[in-house]
């Protein structure tokens, strides 16, 4: 019988499930024996990108560690929606202690495992932007500085979502939150404040720093695999749209992530020992409005008086495009 070759065009980063791909090319999610580390039944909002990202991160990390993974979680939505007493949605051994200390708990676990000669058991710490950039920063910085053998993952939804959408130092300028209302001459979060955690991580010159979004889950997966292939301190920063806090439709989380990358607002990068090594180029440059307009937290930007703030967003995107050469072409 003759066979016909049918080209399968959705490959690489464009294929999510990939069940038609060769075994080697498939994502962790498309394997029948996938770990399903974050099981169904948790209480995340519909469209929560934090839940989606955490599931991919954890499944990949569990797979890469041959099932030998211990997880420390900071307080925040991810912890609260996954572990409503007396239930837990986590399959790997998982510990929550307090808001500020996921990195310190993970460091302790890693040291204890090392002292017992169990270097094959891997350790992952995770938390939201508040738990990472604000209250947990000292513990995270200490973990980096000591080069502890931990992969730290920050799910950045740009605010304290679990407690009612307050501003964090990862909240972007002009975003409306419960503590930065859209009133006054400069509505929303103040301009000129805030921190870039990937840059802070790079400044520690740790072995691996990367950023990712849920718009490209294969890229997220490959970054977790890369991180898991390295020992020492590693940091992964994932942008995770929050429909509730951002005032966006539950169906928009992937599109917003994509718009953040394609407009230059969020740079998808990799760095080793403090040096930038990979940059994901923009496929088709999108206007910043594609990212901002669907979000109610930026509604005031599209009313009279919002022009300056909108212009600042354009400048921010341009600055990122230049800094990371997101359009390519810089020799
Ligand atoms: C010491 C301390 N202060 C405040 C809180 C209250 N609290 C719990 S979760 C949270 C916000 C978490 O924000 P983030 O880390 O960004 O995670 P998200 O919920 O946004 O995913 C706050 C303020 C706490 N649990 N402990
Ligand atoms: S509030 Fe936001 S981060 Fe929290 S569960 Fe809902 S969508 Fe996810
Ligand atoms: Mg947050």
PDB file of C-alpha atoms in Angstrom, residues 120-245:
ATOM      1  CA  UNK A 120      19.312  13.504  42.833  1.00  0.00           C
ATOM      2  CA  UNK A 121      16.303  14.964  44.668  1.00  0.00           C
ATOM      3  CA  UNK A 122      15.666  18.426  43.239  1.00  0.00           C
ATOM      4  CA  UNK A 123      14.126  21.475  44.887  1.00  0.00           C
ATOM      5  CA  UNK A 124      11.807  24.094  43.432  1.00  0.00           C
ATOM      6  CA  UNK A 125      10.514  27.219  45.161  1.00  0.00           C
ATOM      7  CA  UNK A 126       7.673  29.309  43.812  1.00  0.00           C
ATOM      8  CA  UNK A 127       5.678  32.386  44.632  1.00  0.00           C
ATOM      9  CA  UNK A 128       3.867  35.394  43.276  1.00  0.00           C
ATOM     10  CA  UNK A 129       5.428  38.747  42.480  1.00  0.00           C
ATOM     11  CA  UNK A 130       4.613  40.080  45.960  1.00  0.00           C
ATOM     12  CA  UNK A 131       6.210  37.073  47.620  1.00  0.00           C
ATOM     13  CA  UNK A 132       9.258  37.412  45.387  1.00  0.00           C
ATOM     14  CA  UNK A 133       9.887  41.053  44.596  1.00  0.00           C
ATOM     15  CA  UNK A 134       8.649  42.555  47.862  1.00  0.00           C
ATOM     16  CA  UNK A 135       8.392  40.603  51.095  1.00  0.00           C
ATOM     17  CA  UNK A 136      10.490  37.610  49.979  1.00  0.00           C
ATOM     18  CA  UNK A 137      13.282  39.545  48.274  1.00  0.00           C
ATOM     19  CA  UNK A 138      15.847  39.150  51.066  1.00  0.00           C
ATOM     20  CA  UNK A 139      15.398  35.361  51.136  1.00  0.00           C
ATOM     21  CA  UNK A 140      15.497  35.132  47.341  1.00  0.00           C
ATOM     22  CA  UNK A 141      18.606  37.323  47.137  1.00  0.00           C
ATOM     23  CA  UNK A 142      20.330  35.228  49.814  1.00  0.00           C
ATOM     24  CA  UNK A 143      19.489  32.056  47.923  1.00  0.00           C
ATOM     25  CA  UNK A 144      20.967  33.563  44.744  1.00  0.00           C
ATOM     26  CA  UNK A 145      24.035  34.942  46.447  1.00  0.00           C
ATOM     27  CA  UNK A 146      24.867  31.576  48.062  1.00  0.00           C
ATOM     28  CA  UNK A 147      24.142  29.852  44.734  1.00  0.00           C
ATOM     29  CA  UNK A 148      21.864  27.380  46.513  1.00  0.00           C
ATOM     30  CA  UNK A 149      20.709  24.461  44.394  1.00  0.00           C
ATOM     31  CA  UNK A 150      17.126  25.665  43.918  1.00  0.00           C
ATOM     32  CA  UNK A 151      15.002  26.649  40.934  1.00  0.00           C
ATOM     33  CA  UNK A 152      12.930  29.660  41.990  1.00  0.00           C
ATOM     34  CA  UNK A 153       9.852  30.414  39.873  1.00  0.00           C
ATOM     35  CA  UNK A 154       8.013  33.739  40.143  1.00  0.00           C
ATOM     36  CA  UNK A 155       4.484  33.913  38.733  1.00  0.00           C
ATOM     37  CA  UNK A 156       4.131  37.623  38.049  1.00  0.00           C
ATOM     38  CA  UNK A 157       0.525  38.805  37.896  1.00  0.00           C
ATOM     39  CA  UNK A 158       1.693  42.288  38.847  1.00  0.00           C
ATOM     40  CA  UNK A 159      -0.128  42.682  42.122  1.00  0.00           C
ATOM     41  CA  UNK A 160      -1.195  41.203  45.439  1.00  0.00           C
ATOM     42  CA  UNK A 161      -4.113  39.354  43.901  1.00  0.00           C
ATOM     43  CA  UNK A 162      -4.867  36.933  46.688  1.00  0.00           C
ATOM     44  CA  UNK A 163      -5.652  39.707  49.142  1.00  0.00           C
ATOM     45  CA  UNK A 164      -7.739  41.872  46.826  1.00  0.00           C
ATOM     46  CA  UNK A 165      -5.521  43.339  44.082  1.00  0.00           C
ATOM     47  CA  UNK A 166      -3.196  45.704  45.940  1.00  0.00           C
ATOM     48  CA  UNK A 167      -0.136  47.247  44.279  1.00  0.00           C
ATOM     49  CA  UNK A 168       3.168  45.356  44.468  1.00  0.00           C
ATOM     50  CA  UNK A 169       6.508  46.676  43.283  1.00  0.00           C
ATOM     51  CA  UNK A 170       5.943  44.641  40.109  1.00  0.00           C
ATOM     52  CA  UNK A 171       2.727  46.551  39.342  1.00  0.00           C
ATOM     53  CA  UNK A 172       3.358  48.646  36.232  1.00  0.00           C
ATOM     54  CA  UNK A 173       3.039  52.414  36.292  1.00  0.00           C
ATOM     55  CA  UNK A 174      -0.507  53.734  35.751  1.00  0.00           C
ATOM     56  CA  UNK A 175      -2.215  50.403  36.511  1.00  0.00           C
ATOM     57  CA  UNK A 176      -5.288  50.758  38.669  1.00  0.00           C
ATOM     58  CA  UNK A 177      -5.232  48.605  41.786  1.00  0.00           C
ATOM     59  CA  UNK A 178      -7.140  48.711  45.078  1.00  0.00           C
ATOM     60  CA  UNK A 179      -4.334  50.844  46.555  1.00  0.00           C
ATOM     61  CA  UNK A 180      -3.595  52.918  43.434  1.00  0.00           C
ATOM     62  CA  UNK A 181      -7.001  54.144  42.254  1.00  0.00           C
ATOM     63  CA  UNK A 182      -7.403  55.794  38.870  1.00  0.00           C
ATOM     64  CA  UNK A 183      -7.848  59.294  40.295  1.00  0.00           C
ATOM     65  CA  UNK A 184      -5.808  62.491  40.496  1.00  0.00           C
ATOM     66  CA  UNK A 185      -3.372  64.028  38.051  1.00  0.00           C
ATOM     67  CA  UNK A 186      -1.414  60.759  37.631  1.00  0.00           C
ATOM     68  CA  UNK A 187      -4.038  58.012  37.987  1.00  0.00           C
ATOM     69  CA  UNK A 188      -3.057  54.465  38.913  1.00  0.00           C
ATOM     70  CA  UNK A 189       0.295  53.160  40.143  1.00  0.00           C
ATOM     71  CA  UNK A 190       3.001  55.829  40.440  1.00  0.00           C
ATOM     72  CA  UNK A 191       5.488  56.348  37.640  1.00  0.00           C
ATOM     73  CA  UNK A 192       9.153  55.704  38.369  1.00  0.00           C
ATOM     74  CA  UNK A 193       8.667  53.095  41.064  1.00  0.00           C
ATOM     75  CA  UNK A 194       8.840  49.323  40.775  1.00  0.00           C
ATOM     76  CA  UNK A 195      11.492  46.678  40.219  1.00  0.00           C
ATOM     77  CA  UNK A 196      12.500  44.299  37.458  1.00  0.00           C
ATOM     78  CA  UNK A 197      13.154  40.974  39.141  1.00  0.00           C
ATOM     79  CA  UNK A 198      14.849  39.348  36.111  1.00  0.00           C
ATOM     80  CA  UNK A 199      17.388  42.211  36.103  1.00  0.00           C
ATOM     81  CA  UNK A 200      17.893  41.837  39.859  1.00  0.00           C
ATOM     82  CA  UNK A 201      18.421  38.096  39.403  1.00  0.00           C
ATOM     83  CA  UNK A 202      20.912  38.707  36.584  1.00  0.00           C
ATOM     84  CA  UNK A 203      22.829  41.129  38.780  1.00  0.00           C
ATOM     85  CA  UNK A 204      23.513  38.191  41.138  1.00  0.00           C
ATOM     86  CA  UNK A 205      25.251  36.424  38.206  1.00  0.00           C
ATOM     87  CA  UNK A 206      23.550  33.136  39.025  1.00  0.00           C
ATOM     88  CA  UNK A 207      23.897  30.243  36.552  1.00  0.00           C
ATOM     89  CA  UNK A 208      20.509  30.731  34.836  1.00  0.00           C
ATOM     90  CA  UNK A 209      17.809  33.386  34.551  1.00  0.00           C
ATOM     91  CA  UNK A 210      14.894  33.216  32.115  1.00  0.00           C
ATOM     92  CA  UNK A 211      11.543  34.813  31.420  1.00  0.00           C
ATOM     93  CA  UNK A 212       8.501  33.250  29.771  1.00  0.00           C
ATOM     94  CA  UNK A 213       4.767  33.601  29.224  1.00  0.00           C
ATOM     95  CA  UNK A 214       1.812  31.265  28.840  1.00  0.00           C
ATOM     96  CA  UNK A 215       1.506  32.379  25.205  1.00  0.00           C
ATOM     97  CA  UNK A 216       4.334  29.988  24.385  1.00  0.00           C
ATOM     98  CA  UNK A 217       4.038  26.948  26.609  1.00  0.00           C
ATOM     99  CA  UNK A 218       6.682  24.978  24.714  1.00  0.00           C
ATOM    100  CA  UNK A 219       9.138  27.776  25.395  1.00  0.00           C
ATOM    101  CA  UNK A 220       8.140  27.755  29.072  1.00  0.00           C
ATOM    102  CA  UNK A 221       8.644  24.002  29.146  1.00  0.00           C
ATOM    103  CA  UNK A 222      12.027  24.184  27.467  1.00  0.00           C
ATOM    104  CA  UNK A 223      13.186  26.836  29.939  1.00  0.00           C
ATOM    105  CA  UNK A 224      12.168  24.683  32.881  1.00  0.00           C
ATOM    106  CA  UNK A 225      14.061  21.759  31.308  1.00  0.00           C
ATOM    107  CA  UNK A 226      17.139  23.904  30.799  1.00  0.00           C
ATOM    108  CA  UNK A 227      16.916  25.175  34.373  1.00  0.00           C
ATOM    109  CA  UNK A 228      16.544  21.631  35.696  1.00  0.00           C
ATOM    110  CA  UNK A 229      19.634  20.506  33.785  1.00  0.00           C
ATOM    111  CA  UNK A 230      21.733  22.975  35.783  1.00  0.00           C
ATOM    112  CA  UNK A 231      22.695  22.901  39.462  1.00  0.00           C
ATOM    113  CA  UNK A 232      22.947  26.024  41.591  1.00  0.00           C
ATOM    114  CA  UNK A 233      20.575  28.970  41.867  1.00  0.00           C
ATOM    115  CA  UNK A 234      18.215  29.442  38.940  1.00  0.00           C
ATOM    116  CA  UNK A 235      15.409  31.939  38.403  1.00  0.00           C
ATOM    117  CA  UNK A 236      12.392  31.773  36.084  1.00  0.00           C
ATOM    118  CA  UNK A 237      10.019  34.736  35.798  1.00  0.00           C
ATOM    119  CA  UNK A 238       6.650  34.010  34.164  1.00  0.00           C
ATOM    120  CA  UNK A 239       4.178  36.738  33.222  1.00  0.00           C
ATOM    121  CA  UNK A 240       0.731  35.440  34.250  1.00  0.00           C
ATOM    122  CA  UNK A 241      -2.349  37.503  33.396  1.00  0.00           C
ATOM    123  CA  UNK A 242      -4.934  37.552  36.181  1.00  0.00           C
ATOM    124  CA  UNK A 243      -8.461  38.065  34.799  1.00  0.00           C
ATOM    125  CA  UNK A 244      -9.763  39.238  38.167  1.00  0.00           C
ATOM    126  CA  UNK A 245      -6.998  41.691  39.028  1.00  0.00           C
TER     127      UNK A 245
END
